[in-house]
Amino acid sequence: MISTKITQQWHLRYPIIAAPMLGVSGGALASAVSSVGALGMIAVGPGQDDHWLRTEVAKIASGLNFGVGFIEWDLARRPEILEETLRLQPFLVSISFGSVKPYVARIHEAGAVVVTQVNSLEDAQRAEESGVDAVVVQGREAGGHTGELSTLTLLQSVVPVMNVPVLAAGGIATPQGICAAFMAGAEGVWMGTRFAACQESLLVDTAISYLIASHAEDTVVTRLYDQILHAPWPGRYPGRVLNNKFVRRWLSQNITDDAANELTQGLQSHDPETIPIYAGESVQFVQGRESAHDVVVHLMQRAEAWWKERSQVISS
């Protein structure tokens, strides 16, 4: 069994955290991941209110730890959602894409662990100074909104100077990828795309089928959807999505009202050739619908076996 600071401090069997993904990570997925000894999370964004959150938390099996993830600019507009979250007693709260500092003391007061995603060494150092319990180094390979540097480059910059545990995110979806993150100094992996097509995912079936059929080269980093939807994402965080017909069309011409109308219709019909399907470069390793339980177990069993195999090569 692979033991790290995260498994020891957070009492986990496996050092895997299912990243909070809007439109994907609800209570069923969080419960399935946590039930096997990893840590599942629920993603809360502008489209979710406290009633939705309570409904999703109610789906988590009694006694299991779970986390809740926020976008900082959304949380800043409605701080009351954090208080509602803390009443539900999450084990972990993540706040990313902005400063976590204003929230750390309150979350710790409620007895929860605080983490934040970072996309540069400077981000990581500021986060540690703010009092977080761990940082998530998110590389450009990741799905959803991300930064400019790759996961491995960031890990090599951040790990040597951190006094808190570092988790790795971006492009990790195989046993070899998990072991590579550990070899680079990570204490755990923060995996998103690998769970997006799971049986417990909130993602609609049409999007899941599209995702399963996709490869790494089918993703693109763009601000297109944010611009059309007028989402207030900071400019430094474009989003990695699947490169569908809508993206190819509107990236090649000026955005007009037609784009917004087309997107509205696509969202209503769940058309995968129109809607944003956020996925990382690791999407090519998502090859079918599995239970999140099986994903965690199979990944870690093979990672442990692969680790032992490579250790024997090194020792010889």
PDB file of C-alpha atoms in Angstrom:
ATOM      1  CA  MET A   1       0.000   0.000   0.000  1.00  0.00           C
ATOM      2  CA  ILE A   2       1.270   3.475  -0.891  1.00  0.00           C
ATOM      3  CA  SER A   3       1.419   5.639   2.234  1.00  0.00           C
ATOM      4  CA  THR A   4       1.894   9.418   2.089  1.00  0.00           C
ATOM      5  CA  LYS A   5       1.418  12.410   4.360  1.00  0.00           C
ATOM      6  CA  ILE A   6      -2.074  12.801   2.918  1.00  0.00           C
ATOM      7  CA  THR A   7      -3.147   9.228   3.666  1.00  0.00           C
ATOM      8  CA  GLN A   8      -1.716   9.512   7.170  1.00  0.00           C
ATOM      9  CA  GLN A   9      -3.015  12.975   8.075  1.00  0.00           C
ATOM     10  CA  TRP A  10      -6.407  12.627   6.382  1.00  0.00           C
ATOM     11  CA  HIS A  11      -6.886   8.953   7.332  1.00  0.00           C
ATOM     12  CA  LEU A  12      -7.281   7.763   3.749  1.00  0.00           C
ATOM     13  CA  ARG A  13      -6.587   4.325   2.347  1.00  0.00           C
ATOM     14  CA  TYR A  14      -5.689   5.762  -1.053  1.00  0.00           C
ATOM     15  CA  PRO A  15      -4.042   9.145  -1.834  1.00  0.00           C
ATOM     16  CA  ILE A  16      -6.643  10.074  -4.451  1.00  0.00           C
ATOM     17  CA  ILE A  17      -8.959  13.078  -4.258  1.00  0.00           C
ATOM     18  CA  ALA A  18     -11.706  13.333  -6.864  1.00  0.00           C
ATOM     19  CA  ALA A  19     -11.427  16.934  -8.025  1.00  0.00           C
ATOM     20  CA  PRO A  20     -14.591  19.065  -7.757  1.00  0.00           C
ATOM     21  CA  MET A  21     -15.936  19.495 -11.305  1.00  0.00           C
ATOM     22  CA  LEU A  22     -18.991  21.628 -12.002  1.00  0.00           C
ATOM     23  CA  GLY A  23     -21.730  19.601 -13.634  1.00  0.00           C
ATOM     24  CA  VAL A  24     -19.969  16.355 -12.742  1.00  0.00           C
ATOM     25  CA  SER A  25     -19.201  16.142  -9.022  1.00  0.00           C
ATOM     26  CA  GLY A  26     -22.288  15.585  -6.905  1.00  0.00           C
ATOM     27  CA  GLY A  27     -23.093  13.559  -3.826  1.00  0.00           C
ATOM     28  CA  ALA A  28     -23.287  10.171  -5.534  1.00  0.00           C
ATOM     29  CA  LEU A  29     -19.808  10.504  -7.028  1.00  0.00           C
ATOM     30  CA  ALA A  30     -18.368  11.838  -3.774  1.00  0.00           C
ATOM     31  CA  SER A  31     -19.906   8.963  -1.833  1.00  0.00           C
ATOM     32  CA  ALA A  32     -18.591   6.318  -4.226  1.00  0.00           C
ATOM     33  CA  VAL A  33     -15.039   7.695  -4.081  1.00  0.00           C
ATOM     34  CA  SER A  34     -14.991   8.124  -0.305  1.00  0.00           C
ATOM     35  CA  SER A  35     -16.530   4.705   0.313  1.00  0.00           C
ATOM     36  CA  VAL A  36     -13.402   2.986  -0.988  1.00  0.00           C
ATOM     37  CA  GLY A  37     -10.991   5.020   1.102  1.00  0.00           C
ATOM     38  CA  ALA A  38     -10.168   7.940  -1.191  1.00  0.00           C
ATOM     39  CA  LEU A  39     -11.827  11.377  -0.838  1.00  0.00           C
ATOM     40  CA  GLY A  40     -14.804  12.464  -2.924  1.00  0.00           C
ATOM     41  CA  MET A  41     -15.872  16.055  -3.458  1.00  0.00           C
ATOM     42  CA  ILE A  42     -18.915  18.078  -4.468  1.00  0.00           C
ATOM     43  CA  ALA A  43     -18.456  21.070  -6.786  1.00  0.00           C
ATOM     44  CA  VAL A  44     -20.458  24.216  -6.054  1.00  0.00           C
ATOM     45  CA  GLY A  45     -20.633  26.997  -8.628  1.00  0.00           C
ATOM     46  CA  PRO A  46     -22.894  29.863  -9.702  1.00  0.00           C
ATOM     47  CA  GLY A  47     -25.669  27.470 -10.701  1.00  0.00           C
ATOM     48  CA  GLN A  48     -25.953  25.723  -7.327  1.00  0.00           C
ATOM     49  CA  ASP A  49     -27.671  27.052  -4.214  1.00  0.00           C
ATOM     50  CA  ASP A  50     -27.807  25.830  -0.617  1.00  0.00           C
ATOM     51  CA  HIS A  51     -30.823  23.614  -1.315  1.00  0.00           C
ATOM     52  CA  TRP A  52     -28.951  21.858  -4.119  1.00  0.00           C
ATOM     53  CA  LEU A  53     -25.948  21.411  -1.859  1.00  0.00           C
ATOM     54  CA  ARG A  54     -27.999  19.891   0.973  1.00  0.00           C
ATOM     55  CA  THR A  55     -29.647  17.522  -1.501  1.00  0.00           C
ATOM     56  CA  GLU A  56     -26.280  16.336  -2.809  1.00  0.00           C
ATOM     57  CA  VAL A  57     -24.727  15.928   0.642  1.00  0.00           C
ATOM     58  CA  ALA A  58     -27.733  13.796   1.626  1.00  0.00           C
ATOM     59  CA  LYS A  59     -26.644  11.300  -1.073  1.00  0.00           C
ATOM     60  CA  ILE A  60     -23.359  10.622   0.737  1.00  0.00           C
ATOM     61  CA  ALA A  61     -23.409   7.508   2.876  1.00  0.00           C
ATOM     62  CA  SER A  62     -23.481   8.186   6.605  1.00  0.00           C
ATOM     63  CA  GLY A  63     -20.082   8.428   8.247  1.00  0.00           C
ATOM     64  CA  LEU A  64     -18.084   9.128   5.092  1.00  0.00           C
ATOM     65  CA  ASN A  65     -15.837  12.156   4.798  1.00  0.00           C
ATOM     66  CA  PHE A  66     -16.319  14.454   1.798  1.00  0.00           C
ATOM     67  CA  GLY A  67     -15.071  17.746   0.448  1.00  0.00           C
ATOM     68  CA  VAL A  68     -16.736  20.752  -1.166  1.00  0.00           C
ATOM     69  CA  GLY A  69     -15.054  22.851  -3.844  1.00  0.00           C
ATOM     70  CA  PHE A  70     -15.704  26.518  -4.662  1.00  0.00           C
ATOM     71  CA  ILE A  71     -14.623  29.079  -7.238  1.00  0.00           C
ATOM     72  CA  GLU A  72     -13.353  32.067  -5.269  1.00  0.00           C
ATOM     73  CA  TRP A  73     -15.008  34.757  -7.396  1.00  0.00           C
ATOM     74  CA  ASP A  74     -18.382  33.023  -6.999  1.00  0.00           C
ATOM     75  CA  LEU A  75     -17.918  32.564  -3.253  1.00  0.00           C
ATOM     76  CA  ALA A  76     -17.007  36.240  -2.851  1.00  0.00           C
ATOM     77  CA  ARG A  77     -20.394  37.212  -4.311  1.00  0.00           C
ATOM     78  CA  ARG A  78     -22.375  35.010  -1.905  1.00  0.00           C
ATOM     79  CA  PRO A  79     -20.376  34.209   1.241  1.00  0.00           C
ATOM     80  CA  GLU A  80     -23.476  32.772   2.869  1.00  0.00           C
ATOM     81  CA  ILE A  81     -23.033  29.571   0.838  1.00  0.00           C
ATOM     82  CA  LEU A  82     -19.818  28.890   2.759  1.00  0.00           C
ATOM     83  CA  GLU A  83     -21.670  29.090   6.075  1.00  0.00           C
ATOM     84  CA  GLU A  84     -24.281  26.668   4.798  1.00  0.00           C
ATOM     85  CA  THR A  85     -21.507  24.350   3.663  1.00  0.00           C
ATOM     86  CA  LEU A  86     -19.757  24.405   7.031  1.00  0.00           C
ATOM     87  CA  ARG A  87     -23.012  23.488   8.770  1.00  0.00           C
ATOM     88  CA  LEU A  88     -22.953  20.289   6.717  1.00  0.00           C
ATOM     89  CA  GLN A  89     -19.585  19.396   8.272  1.00  0.00           C
ATOM     90  CA  PRO A  90     -17.353  18.680   5.275  1.00  0.00           C
ATOM     91  CA  PHE A  91     -13.925  17.240   5.967  1.00  0.00           C
ATOM     92  CA  LEU A  92     -12.318  19.503   3.363  1.00  0.00           C
ATOM     93  CA  VAL A  93     -13.106  22.792   1.643  1.00  0.00           C
ATOM     94  CA  SER A  94     -11.257  23.879  -1.479  1.00  0.00           C
ATOM     95  CA  ILE A  95     -11.359  27.447  -2.769  1.00  0.00           C
ATOM     96  CA  SER A  96      -9.517  28.172  -5.985  1.00  0.00           C
ATOM     97  CA  PHE A  97      -8.974  30.740  -8.752  1.00  0.00           C
ATOM     98  CA  GLY A  98      -8.573  33.620  -6.310  1.00  0.00           C
ATOM     99  CA  SER A  99      -7.246  34.372  -2.849  1.00  0.00           C
ATOM    100  CA  VAL A 100      -8.132  31.786  -0.196  1.00  0.00           C
ATOM    101  CA  LYS A 101      -6.826  34.000   2.615  1.00  0.00           C
ATOM    102  CA  PRO A 102     -10.168  35.606   3.657  1.00  0.00           C
ATOM    103  CA  TYR A 103     -11.701  32.179   4.292  1.00  0.00           C
ATOM    104  CA  VAL A 104      -9.009  30.095   5.980  1.00  0.00           C
ATOM    105  CA  ALA A 105      -9.649  31.082   9.611  1.00  0.00           C
ATOM    106  CA  ARG A 106     -13.412  30.520   9.369  1.00  0.00           C
ATOM    107  CA  ILE A 107     -13.018  27.102   7.758  1.00  0.00           C
ATOM    108  CA  HIS A 108     -10.454  26.021  10.335  1.00  0.00           C
ATOM    109  CA  GLU A 109     -12.732  27.293  13.092  1.00  0.00           C
ATOM    110  CA  ALA A 110     -15.409  24.942  11.758  1.00  0.00           C
ATOM    111  CA  GLY A 111     -12.964  22.042  11.920  1.00  0.00           C
ATOM    112  CA  ALA A 112     -12.407  21.514   8.192  1.00  0.00           C
ATOM    113  CA  VAL A 113      -9.230  21.208   6.144  1.00  0.00           C
ATOM    114  CA  VAL A 114      -8.491  23.996   3.626  1.00  0.00           C
ATOM    115  CA  VAL A 115      -6.843  23.494   0.249  1.00  0.00           C
ATOM    116  CA  THR A 116      -6.467  25.617  -2.877  1.00  0.00           C
ATOM    117  CA  GLN A 117      -5.356  24.983  -6.433  1.00  0.00           C
ATOM    118  CA  VAL A 118      -2.290  26.884  -7.590  1.00  0.00           C
ATOM    119  CA  ASN A 119      -0.872  27.479 -11.055  1.00  0.00           C
ATOM    120  CA  SER A 120       2.493  29.034 -10.246  1.00  0.00           C
ATOM    121  CA  LEU A 121       5.190  28.979  -7.583  1.00  0.00           C
ATOM    122  CA  GLU A 122       4.093  32.429  -6.435  1.00  0.00           C
ATOM    123  CA  ASP A 123       0.508  31.207  -6.037  1.00  0.00           C
ATOM    124  CA  ALA A 124       1.726  28.292  -3.930  1.00  0.00           C
ATOM    125  CA  GLN A 125       3.822  30.481  -1.652  1.00  0.00           C
ATOM    126  CA  ARG A 126       0.957  32.918  -1.090  1.00  0.00           C
ATOM    127  CA  ALA A 127      -1.384  30.027  -0.328  1.00  0.00           C
ATOM    128  CA  GLU A 128       0.972  28.578   2.250  1.00  0.00           C
ATOM    129  CA  GLU A 129       1.346  31.996   3.881  1.00  0.00           C
ATOM    130  CA  SER A 130      -2.458  32.151   4.066  1.00  0.00           C
ATOM    131  CA  GLY A 131      -2.520  29.053   6.250  1.00  0.00           C
ATOM    132  CA  VAL A 132      -3.846  26.352   3.924  1.00  0.00           C
ATOM    133  CA  ASP A 133      -3.357  22.720   4.877  1.00  0.00           C
ATOM    134  CA  ALA A 134      -2.277  21.629   1.391  1.00  0.00           C
ATOM    135  CA  VAL A 135      -1.871  23.024  -2.107  1.00  0.00           C
ATOM    136  CA  VAL A 136      -2.998  21.454  -5.358  1.00  0.00           C
ATOM    137  CA  VAL A 137      -0.498  22.044  -8.150  1.00  0.00           C
ATOM    138  CA  GLN A 138      -2.678  22.194 -11.255  1.00  0.00           C
ATOM    139  CA  GLY A 139      -0.902  21.879 -14.592  1.00  0.00           C
ATOM    140  CA  ARG A 140      -2.074  23.073 -17.973  1.00  0.00           C
ATOM    141  CA  GLU A 141      -2.933  19.495 -18.955  1.00  0.00           C
ATOM    142  CA  ALA A 142      -5.945  19.672 -16.649  1.00  0.00           C
ATOM    143  CA  GLY A 143      -9.511  19.950 -17.829  1.00  0.00           C
ATOM    144  CA  GLY A 144     -11.587  22.984 -16.966  1.00  0.00           C
ATOM    145  CA  HIS A 145     -10.042  26.317 -16.065  1.00  0.00           C
ATOM    146  CA  THR A 146      -6.308  26.169 -15.658  1.00  0.00           C
ATOM    147  CA  GLY A 147      -3.028  28.067 -15.927  1.00  0.00           C
ATOM    148  CA  GLU A 148      -0.059  28.150 -18.270  1.00  0.00           C
ATOM    149  CA  LEU A 149       2.559  25.752 -16.854  1.00  0.00           C
ATOM    150  CA  SER A 150       2.648  21.958 -17.050  1.00  0.00           C
ATOM    151  CA  THR A 151       2.111  19.708 -14.049  1.00  0.00           C
ATOM    152  CA  LEU A 152       5.646  18.312 -13.950  1.00  0.00           C
ATOM    153  CA  THR A 153       7.236  21.751 -14.309  1.00  0.00           C
ATOM    154  CA  LEU A 154       5.112  23.104 -11.461  1.00  0.00           C
ATOM    155  CA  LEU A 155       5.785  20.147  -9.189  1.00  0.00           C
ATOM    156  CA  GLN A 156       9.528  20.578  -9.616  1.00  0.00           C
ATOM    157  CA  SER A 157       9.209  24.255  -8.708  1.00  0.00           C
ATOM    158  CA  VAL A 158       6.743  23.979  -5.838  1.00  0.00           C
ATOM    159  CA  VAL A 159       7.558  20.773  -3.951  1.00  0.00           C
ATOM    160  CA  PRO A 160      11.093  21.727  -2.785  1.00  0.00           C
ATOM    161  CA  VAL A 161       9.937  24.944  -1.094  1.00  0.00           C
ATOM    162  CA  MET A 162       6.626  23.878   0.459  1.00  0.00           C
ATOM    163  CA  ASN A 163       6.135  23.003   4.123  1.00  0.00           C
ATOM    164  CA  VAL A 164       2.593  21.749   3.513  1.00  0.00           C
ATOM    165  CA  PRO A 165       1.651  18.695   1.449  1.00  0.00           C
ATOM    166  CA  VAL A 166       1.431  19.134  -2.310  1.00  0.00           C
ATOM    167  CA  LEU A 167      -1.173  17.371  -4.455  1.00  0.00           C
ATOM    168  CA  ALA A 168      -0.750  16.960  -8.207  1.00  0.00           C
ATOM    169  CA  ALA A 169      -3.462  17.720 -10.771  1.00  0.00           C
ATOM    170  CA  GLY A 170      -3.489  17.742 -14.549  1.00  0.00           C
ATOM    171  CA  GLY A 171      -3.009  14.860 -16.972  1.00  0.00           C
ATOM    172  CA  ILE A 172      -3.088  12.129 -14.315  1.00  0.00           C
ATOM    173  CA  ALA A 173      -5.365   9.196 -15.092  1.00  0.00           C
ATOM    174  CA  THR A 174      -3.260   6.019 -15.091  1.00  0.00           C
ATOM    175  CA  PRO A 175      -1.217   4.009 -12.580  1.00  0.00           C
ATOM    176  CA  GLN A 176       1.956   5.285 -14.225  1.00  0.00           C
ATOM    177  CA  GLY A 177       0.749   8.867 -13.981  1.00  0.00           C
ATOM    178  CA  ILE A 178       0.000   8.448 -10.297  1.00  0.00           C
ATOM    179  CA  CYS A 179       3.462   7.019  -9.640  1.00  0.00           C
ATOM    180  CA  ALA A 180       5.079   9.806 -11.668  1.00  0.00           C
ATOM    181  CA  ALA A 181       3.372  12.390  -9.445  1.00  0.00           C
ATOM    182  CA  PHE A 182       4.667  10.655  -6.316  1.00  0.00           C
ATOM    183  CA  MET A 183       8.187  10.453  -7.737  1.00  0.00           C
ATOM    184  CA  ALA A 184       8.031  14.217  -8.376  1.00  0.00           C
ATOM    185  CA  GLY A 185       7.215  14.805  -4.711  1.00  0.00           C
ATOM    186  CA  ALA A 186       3.410  14.922  -4.610  1.00  0.00           C
ATOM    187  CA  GLU A 187       1.686  13.454  -1.553  1.00  0.00           C
ATOM    188  CA  GLY A 188      -1.508  12.710  -3.455  1.00  0.00           C
ATOM    189  CA  VAL A 189      -3.286  13.143  -6.781  1.00  0.00           C
ATOM    190  CA  TRP A 190      -6.260  15.400  -7.490  1.00  0.00           C
ATOM    191  CA  MET A 191      -8.005  13.673 -10.397  1.00  0.00           C
ATOM    192  CA  GLY A 192     -10.902  15.071 -12.390  1.00  0.00           C
ATOM    193  CA  THR A 193     -11.295  13.848 -15.953  1.00  0.00           C
ATOM    194  CA  ARG A 194     -10.839  10.189 -15.019  1.00  0.00           C
ATOM    195  CA  PHE A 195     -14.055  10.385 -12.944  1.00  0.00           C
ATOM    196  CA  ALA A 196     -16.132  12.441 -15.392  1.00  0.00           C
ATOM    197  CA  ALA A 197     -17.643   9.438 -17.181  1.00  0.00           C
ATOM    198  CA  CYS A 198     -18.256   7.361 -14.069  1.00  0.00           C
ATOM    199  CA  GLN A 199     -21.672   5.879 -13.454  1.00  0.00           C
ATOM    200  CA  GLU A 200     -22.163   8.319 -10.559  1.00  0.00           C
ATOM    201  CA  SER A 201     -21.247  11.430 -12.568  1.00  0.00           C
ATOM    202  CA  LEU A 202     -23.790  14.242 -13.003  1.00  0.00           C
ATOM    203  CA  LEU A 203     -22.709  14.688 -16.624  1.00  0.00           C
ATOM    204  CA  VAL A 204     -25.479  13.980 -19.134  1.00  0.00           C
ATOM    205  CA  ASP A 205     -25.267  10.776 -21.177  1.00  0.00           C
ATOM    206  CA  THR A 206     -24.707  12.529 -24.495  1.00  0.00           C
ATOM    207  CA  ALA A 207     -21.692  14.379 -23.091  1.00  0.00           C
ATOM    208  CA  ILE A 208     -20.303  11.215 -21.508  1.00  0.00           C
ATOM    209  CA  SER A 209     -20.470   9.347 -24.823  1.00  0.00           C
ATOM    210  CA  TYR A 210     -18.695  12.231 -26.545  1.00  0.00           C
ATOM    211  CA  LEU A 211     -16.040  12.286 -23.832  1.00  0.00           C
ATOM    212  CA  ILE A 212     -15.387   8.538 -24.035  1.00  0.00           C
ATOM    213  CA  ALA A 213     -14.806   8.823 -27.787  1.00  0.00           C
ATOM    214  CA  SER A 214     -12.280  11.672 -27.411  1.00  0.00           C
ATOM    215  CA  HIS A 215      -8.475  11.767 -27.352  1.00  0.00           C
ATOM    216  CA  ALA A 216      -5.897  14.171 -25.922  1.00  0.00           C
ATOM    217  CA  GLU A 217      -5.611  16.048 -29.212  1.00  0.00           C
ATOM    218  CA  ASP A 218      -9.376  16.633 -29.165  1.00  0.00           C
ATOM    219  CA  THR A 219      -9.062  19.209 -26.375  1.00  0.00           C
ATOM    220  CA  VAL A 220      -8.431  22.917 -26.754  1.00  0.00           C
ATOM    221  CA  VAL A 221      -7.717  25.735 -24.293  1.00  0.00           C
ATOM    222  CA  THR A 222      -9.992  28.713 -24.867  1.00  0.00           C
ATOM    223  CA  ARG A 223     -11.988  31.510 -23.243  1.00  0.00           C
ATOM    224  CA  LEU A 224     -14.757  31.138 -25.817  1.00  0.00           C
ATOM    225  CA  TYR A 225     -17.508  29.862 -23.536  1.00  0.00           C
ATOM    226  CA  ASP A 226     -16.672  32.335 -20.772  1.00  0.00           C
ATOM    227  CA  GLN A 227     -16.882  35.208 -23.238  1.00  0.00           C
ATOM    228  CA  ILE A 228     -20.222  34.088 -24.634  1.00  0.00           C
ATOM    229  CA  LEU A 229     -21.710  33.419 -21.187  1.00  0.00           C
ATOM    230  CA  HIS A 230     -20.127  36.587 -19.695  1.00  0.00           C
ATOM    231  CA  ALA A 231     -18.646  34.479 -16.900  1.00  0.00           C
ATOM    232  CA  PRO A 232     -16.287  36.599 -14.761  1.00  0.00           C
ATOM    233  CA  TRP A 233     -13.320  34.234 -14.895  1.00  0.00           C
ATOM    234  CA  PRO A 234      -9.973  36.026 -14.460  1.00  0.00           C
ATOM    235  CA  GLY A 235      -8.152  36.237 -17.777  1.00  0.00           C
ATOM    236  CA  ARG A 236      -5.286  34.064 -16.567  1.00  0.00           C
ATOM    237  CA  TYR A 237      -7.582  31.018 -16.363  1.00  0.00           C
ATOM    238  CA  PRO A 238      -8.794  29.873 -19.793  1.00  0.00           C
ATOM    239  CA  GLY A 239     -10.638  26.570 -19.968  1.00  0.00           C
ATOM    240  CA  ARG A 240      -9.668  23.250 -21.553  1.00  0.00           C
ATOM    241  CA  VAL A 241     -12.699  21.780 -23.327  1.00  0.00           C
ATOM    242  CA  LEU A 242     -13.420  19.192 -25.987  1.00  0.00           C
ATOM    243  CA  ASN A 243     -13.038  20.724 -29.422  1.00  0.00           C
ATOM    244  CA  ASN A 244     -16.555  20.282 -30.828  1.00  0.00           C
ATOM    245  CA  LYS A 245     -18.258  21.851 -33.853  1.00  0.00           C
ATOM    246  CA  PHE A 246     -19.330  24.918 -31.869  1.00  0.00           C
ATOM    247  CA  VAL A 247     -15.774  25.625 -30.709  1.00  0.00           C
ATOM    248  CA  ARG A 248     -14.292  25.154 -34.166  1.00  0.00           C
ATOM    249  CA  ARG A 249     -16.876  27.453 -35.701  1.00  0.00           C
ATOM    250  CA  TRP A 250     -16.698  30.341 -33.261  1.00  0.00           C
ATOM    251  CA  LEU A 251     -12.952  30.283 -32.728  1.00  0.00           C
ATOM    252  CA  SER A 252     -12.561  31.087 -36.400  1.00  0.00           C
ATOM    253  CA  GLN A 253     -14.845  34.160 -36.469  1.00  0.00           C
ATOM    254  CA  ASN A 254     -16.030  37.075 -34.380  1.00  0.00           C
ATOM    255  CA  ILE A 255     -18.509  36.215 -31.646  1.00  0.00           C
ATOM    256  CA  THR A 256     -22.013  37.524 -32.346  1.00  0.00           C
ATOM    257  CA  ASP A 257     -25.447  37.120 -30.771  1.00  0.00           C
ATOM    258  CA  ASP A 258     -25.859  34.060 -32.954  1.00  0.00           C
ATOM    259  CA  ALA A 259     -23.262  32.282 -30.832  1.00  0.00           C
ATOM    260  CA  ALA A 260     -25.202  32.928 -27.630  1.00  0.00           C
ATOM    261  CA  ASN A 261     -28.462  31.784 -29.223  1.00  0.00           C
ATOM    262  CA  GLU A 262     -26.820  28.645 -30.585  1.00  0.00           C
ATOM    263  CA  LEU A 263     -25.277  27.863 -27.213  1.00  0.00           C
ATOM    264  CA  THR A 264     -28.594  28.370 -25.412  1.00  0.00           C
ATOM    265  CA  GLN A 265     -30.291  25.906 -27.740  1.00  0.00           C
ATOM    266  CA  GLY A 266     -27.433  23.443 -27.342  1.00  0.00           C
ATOM    267  CA  LEU A 267     -27.608  23.600 -23.562  1.00  0.00           C
ATOM    268  CA  GLN A 268     -31.347  22.939 -23.654  1.00  0.00           C
ATOM    269  CA  SER A 269     -30.909  19.864 -25.868  1.00  0.00           C
ATOM    270  CA  HIS A 270     -27.635  18.712 -24.270  1.00  0.00           C
ATOM    271  CA  ASP A 271     -25.994  18.704 -27.699  1.00  0.00           C
ATOM    272  CA  PRO A 272     -22.358  17.589 -27.229  1.00  0.00           C
ATOM    273  CA  GLU A 273     -21.337  19.343 -30.427  1.00  0.00           C
ATOM    274  CA  THR A 274     -22.347  22.647 -28.820  1.00  0.00           C
ATOM    275  CA  ILE A 275     -22.090  22.573 -25.041  1.00  0.00           C
ATOM    276  CA  PRO A 276     -18.847  22.971 -23.083  1.00  0.00           C
ATOM    277  CA  ILE A 277     -17.488  19.577 -22.053  1.00  0.00           C
ATOM    278  CA  TYR A 278     -14.495  20.327 -19.877  1.00  0.00           C
ATOM    279  CA  ALA A 279     -11.875  17.583 -20.028  1.00  0.00           C
ATOM    280  CA  GLY A 280      -8.127  17.309 -19.640  1.00  0.00           C
ATOM    281  CA  GLU A 281      -5.547  15.759 -21.921  1.00  0.00           C
ATOM    282  CA  SER A 282      -6.011  12.530 -19.960  1.00  0.00           C
ATOM    283  CA  VAL A 283      -9.439  12.117 -21.597  1.00  0.00           C
ATOM    284  CA  GLN A 284      -7.974   9.427 -23.864  1.00  0.00           C
ATOM    285  CA  PHE A 285      -7.724   7.147 -20.823  1.00  0.00           C
ATOM    286  CA  VAL A 286     -11.472   7.376 -20.187  1.00  0.00           C
ATOM    287  CA  GLN A 287     -12.680   4.451 -22.249  1.00  0.00           C
ATOM    288  CA  GLY A 288     -16.026   3.509 -20.751  1.00  0.00           C
ATOM    289  CA  ARG A 289     -18.519   3.967 -17.944  1.00  0.00           C
ATOM    290  CA  GLU A 290     -17.256   2.448 -14.711  1.00  0.00           C
ATOM    291  CA  SER A 291     -18.145   2.864 -11.085  1.00  0.00           C
ATOM    292  CA  ALA A 292     -15.948   5.352  -9.257  1.00  0.00           C
ATOM    293  CA  HIS A 293     -15.256   2.604  -6.714  1.00  0.00           C
ATOM    294  CA  ASP A 294     -13.709   0.407  -9.426  1.00  0.00           C
ATOM    295  CA  VAL A 295     -11.729   3.291 -10.899  1.00  0.00           C
ATOM    296  CA  VAL A 296     -10.033   4.029  -7.574  1.00  0.00           C
ATOM    297  CA  VAL A 297      -9.333   0.391  -6.709  1.00  0.00           C
ATOM    298  CA  HIS A 298      -7.997  -0.577 -10.127  1.00  0.00           C
ATOM    299  CA  LEU A 299      -5.810   2.507 -10.420  1.00  0.00           C
ATOM    300  CA  MET A 300      -4.259   2.073  -7.010  1.00  0.00           C
ATOM    301  CA  GLN A 301      -3.774  -1.694  -7.221  1.00  0.00           C
ATOM    302  CA  ARG A 302      -1.955  -1.268 -10.516  1.00  0.00           C
ATOM    303  CA  ALA A 303      -0.039   1.767  -9.268  1.00  0.00           C
ATOM    304  CA  GLU A 304       1.208  -0.210  -6.269  1.00  0.00           C
ATOM    305  CA  ALA A 305       2.230  -3.122  -8.502  1.00  0.00           C
ATOM    306  CA  TRP A 306       3.939  -0.824 -10.988  1.00  0.00           C
ATOM    307  CA  TRP A 307       5.743   0.989  -8.162  1.00  0.00           C
ATOM    308  CA  LYS A 308       7.125  -2.299  -6.822  1.00  0.00           C
ATOM    309  CA  GLU A 309       8.198  -3.361 -10.309  1.00  0.00           C
ATOM    310  CA  ARG A 310      10.057  -0.130 -10.997  1.00  0.00           C
ATOM    311  CA  SER A 311      11.612  -0.168  -7.524  1.00  0.00           C
ATOM    312  CA  GLN A 312      13.129  -3.566  -8.300  1.00  0.00           C
ATOM    313  CA  VAL A 313      14.597  -2.206 -11.524  1.00  0.00           C
ATOM    314  CA  ILE A 314      16.136   0.715  -9.689  1.00  0.00           C
ATOM    315  CA  SER A 315      17.584  -1.421  -6.878  1.00  0.00           C
ATOM    316  CA  SER A 316      19.206  -3.820  -9.332  1.00  0.00           C
TER     317      SER A 316
END
